[in-house]
Amino acid sequence: MAQKTYAGKTIEVNEEGYLLNVSDWSKEIAVEMAKEGGIDLTGKHFEVLEYLRKEQAVGTALSIRKVGKSGIVDIKGLYELFPGGPLKYSSKYAGIPKPASCV
Amino acid sequence: MTEKNSETPLKKLMIICAKGTIEDVYAALIMANGAVMEGIEAKLFFTFFGLDAITKKYMNKLHTATVGNPAMRMPGGLAFPSLLGVIPGVEAGVSAMMRKQMDELDIPPVDEFLEMIIAGGGEVYACKLAVDMFKLTIEDLSEHTKAIITVGDLYAMSGGEGSQIIFV
């Protein structure tokens, strides 16, 4: 497994760059990870990330449809926040495993 | 699973759906939605019986075939007798059950699914020949339909490096 340094902290990531330990995550790490992907995180981004972390923690099978119904952002808005990969990028920056979801 | 650096990554998909059963339409919808979620440009082209998927009257009431479908089984795995499939109401019941099971997996009804695909930048087209054949107009089609186009138009928008056409 690979290691990456974000916000001065060395953390373990998988080959796609997803954090191996959900507990390693911090807002600072998210900001740097997202910057690597060309996204400047805003408050709205963080609302999505926090939602994903909360749902993942209770074992919810995540999908863009769920995020779209969360009341935080609709699906179109989610695509605008995380262009080219609404679920794969948001979950990456949320520090959770990539959801094995087809929707 | 793992993202690999393929030599020519897939950039663009044209998915043609020519059938109107639940399984055929959803195969097309899931592929299109999965594409836009991965940043791949996706267009859907509905033709012949596939038009049911974008026809307001039928789109959320698609059926699966209970006759002539060897993969059709009873809950529990026993073979589903074709003769049972011809009884009025059985096909509707089986189809409703299938839609319910999909809903539990977070797979939305057809209109909502189209909306999700469009939210991701996907586009939905209807086949002109089939629309004429079924005597439909744009008014009969879902508002998600961008245009009624010819096969020539379809090819014109399917080109480019990393493009694929998929026929369902």
XYZ file of C-alpha atoms in Angstrom, chain A:
103
model
C 0.000 0.000 0.000
C 1.076 3.533 -0.708
C 1.639 6.416 1.617
C 0.860 10.043 1.026
C 1.647 13.175 2.916
C -1.204 15.613 3.349
C -1.182 18.621 5.639
C 2.107 17.474 7.122
C 0.779 14.071 8.038
C 1.809 10.795 6.404
C -1.176 8.541 5.845
C -1.832 5.224 4.174
C -3.831 5.237 0.972
C -4.809 2.553 -1.529
C -3.623 2.467 -5.146
C -6.409 4.859 -6.140
C -5.532 7.322 -3.418
C -8.433 6.548 -1.036
C -7.575 6.689 2.658
C -7.200 3.286 4.252
C -8.292 4.507 7.664
C -11.390 6.655 7.889
C -10.062 8.048 11.169
C -6.991 9.578 9.472
C -9.229 12.145 7.805
C -9.252 15.815 8.668
C -10.559 18.889 6.891
C -6.995 19.949 6.119
C -6.289 16.607 4.474
C -9.490 16.875 2.440
C -8.498 20.338 1.224
C -5.113 19.093 0.015
C -6.505 15.928 -1.564
C -9.116 17.920 -3.432
C -6.540 20.461 -4.560
C -4.622 17.587 -6.151
C -7.787 16.803 -8.069
C -8.197 20.433 -9.079
C -11.049 21.302 -6.724
C -11.086 24.071 -4.123
C -13.373 22.842 -1.379
C -16.104 25.196 -0.221
C -18.582 24.980 2.626
C -21.023 23.179 0.346
C -18.384 20.578 -0.520
C -17.791 20.003 3.178
C -21.504 19.553 3.834
C -21.449 16.715 1.286
C -18.266 15.221 2.743
C -19.649 15.298 6.265
C -22.883 13.711 5.065
C -20.972 10.906 3.319
C -18.830 10.272 6.389
C -21.868 10.153 8.627
C -23.753 7.757 6.342
C -20.724 5.575 5.746
C -20.183 5.259 9.482
C -23.628 3.743 9.924
C -23.152 1.371 7.005
C -25.386 3.026 4.404
C -24.826 1.879 0.818
C -24.002 5.219 -0.755
C -25.218 6.380 -4.148
C -25.603 9.709 -5.902
C -29.340 9.222 -5.578
C -29.023 9.187 -1.775
C -26.906 12.327 -1.798
C -29.466 13.896 -4.135
C -32.201 13.192 -1.602
C -30.154 14.316 1.385
C -31.400 17.880 1.135
C -27.833 19.182 0.867
C -27.531 19.329 -2.866
C -29.412 17.911 -5.845
C -27.716 15.539 -8.276
C -26.955 18.277 -10.770
C -25.373 20.305 -8.013
C -23.354 17.299 -6.921
C -21.933 16.979 -10.436
C -21.056 20.667 -10.330
C -19.261 20.268 -7.010
C -17.322 17.187 -8.085
C -17.076 17.276 -11.884
C -16.396 14.024 -13.704
C -16.980 11.796 -10.696
C -19.637 12.939 -8.218
C -19.469 9.841 -6.041
C -15.914 8.667 -6.585
C -14.333 12.056 -5.898
C -16.625 13.092 -3.056
C -16.019 9.799 -1.256
C -12.291 10.096 -1.852
C -12.113 13.558 -0.295
C -14.428 12.405 2.495
C -11.768 9.857 3.376
C -14.133 6.907 3.059
C -13.753 3.822 0.820
C -14.923 4.188 -2.773
C -18.584 3.073 -2.777
C -19.155 -0.115 -4.762
C -22.253 1.343 -6.342
C -23.515 1.359 -9.909
C -25.936 4.189 -9.233
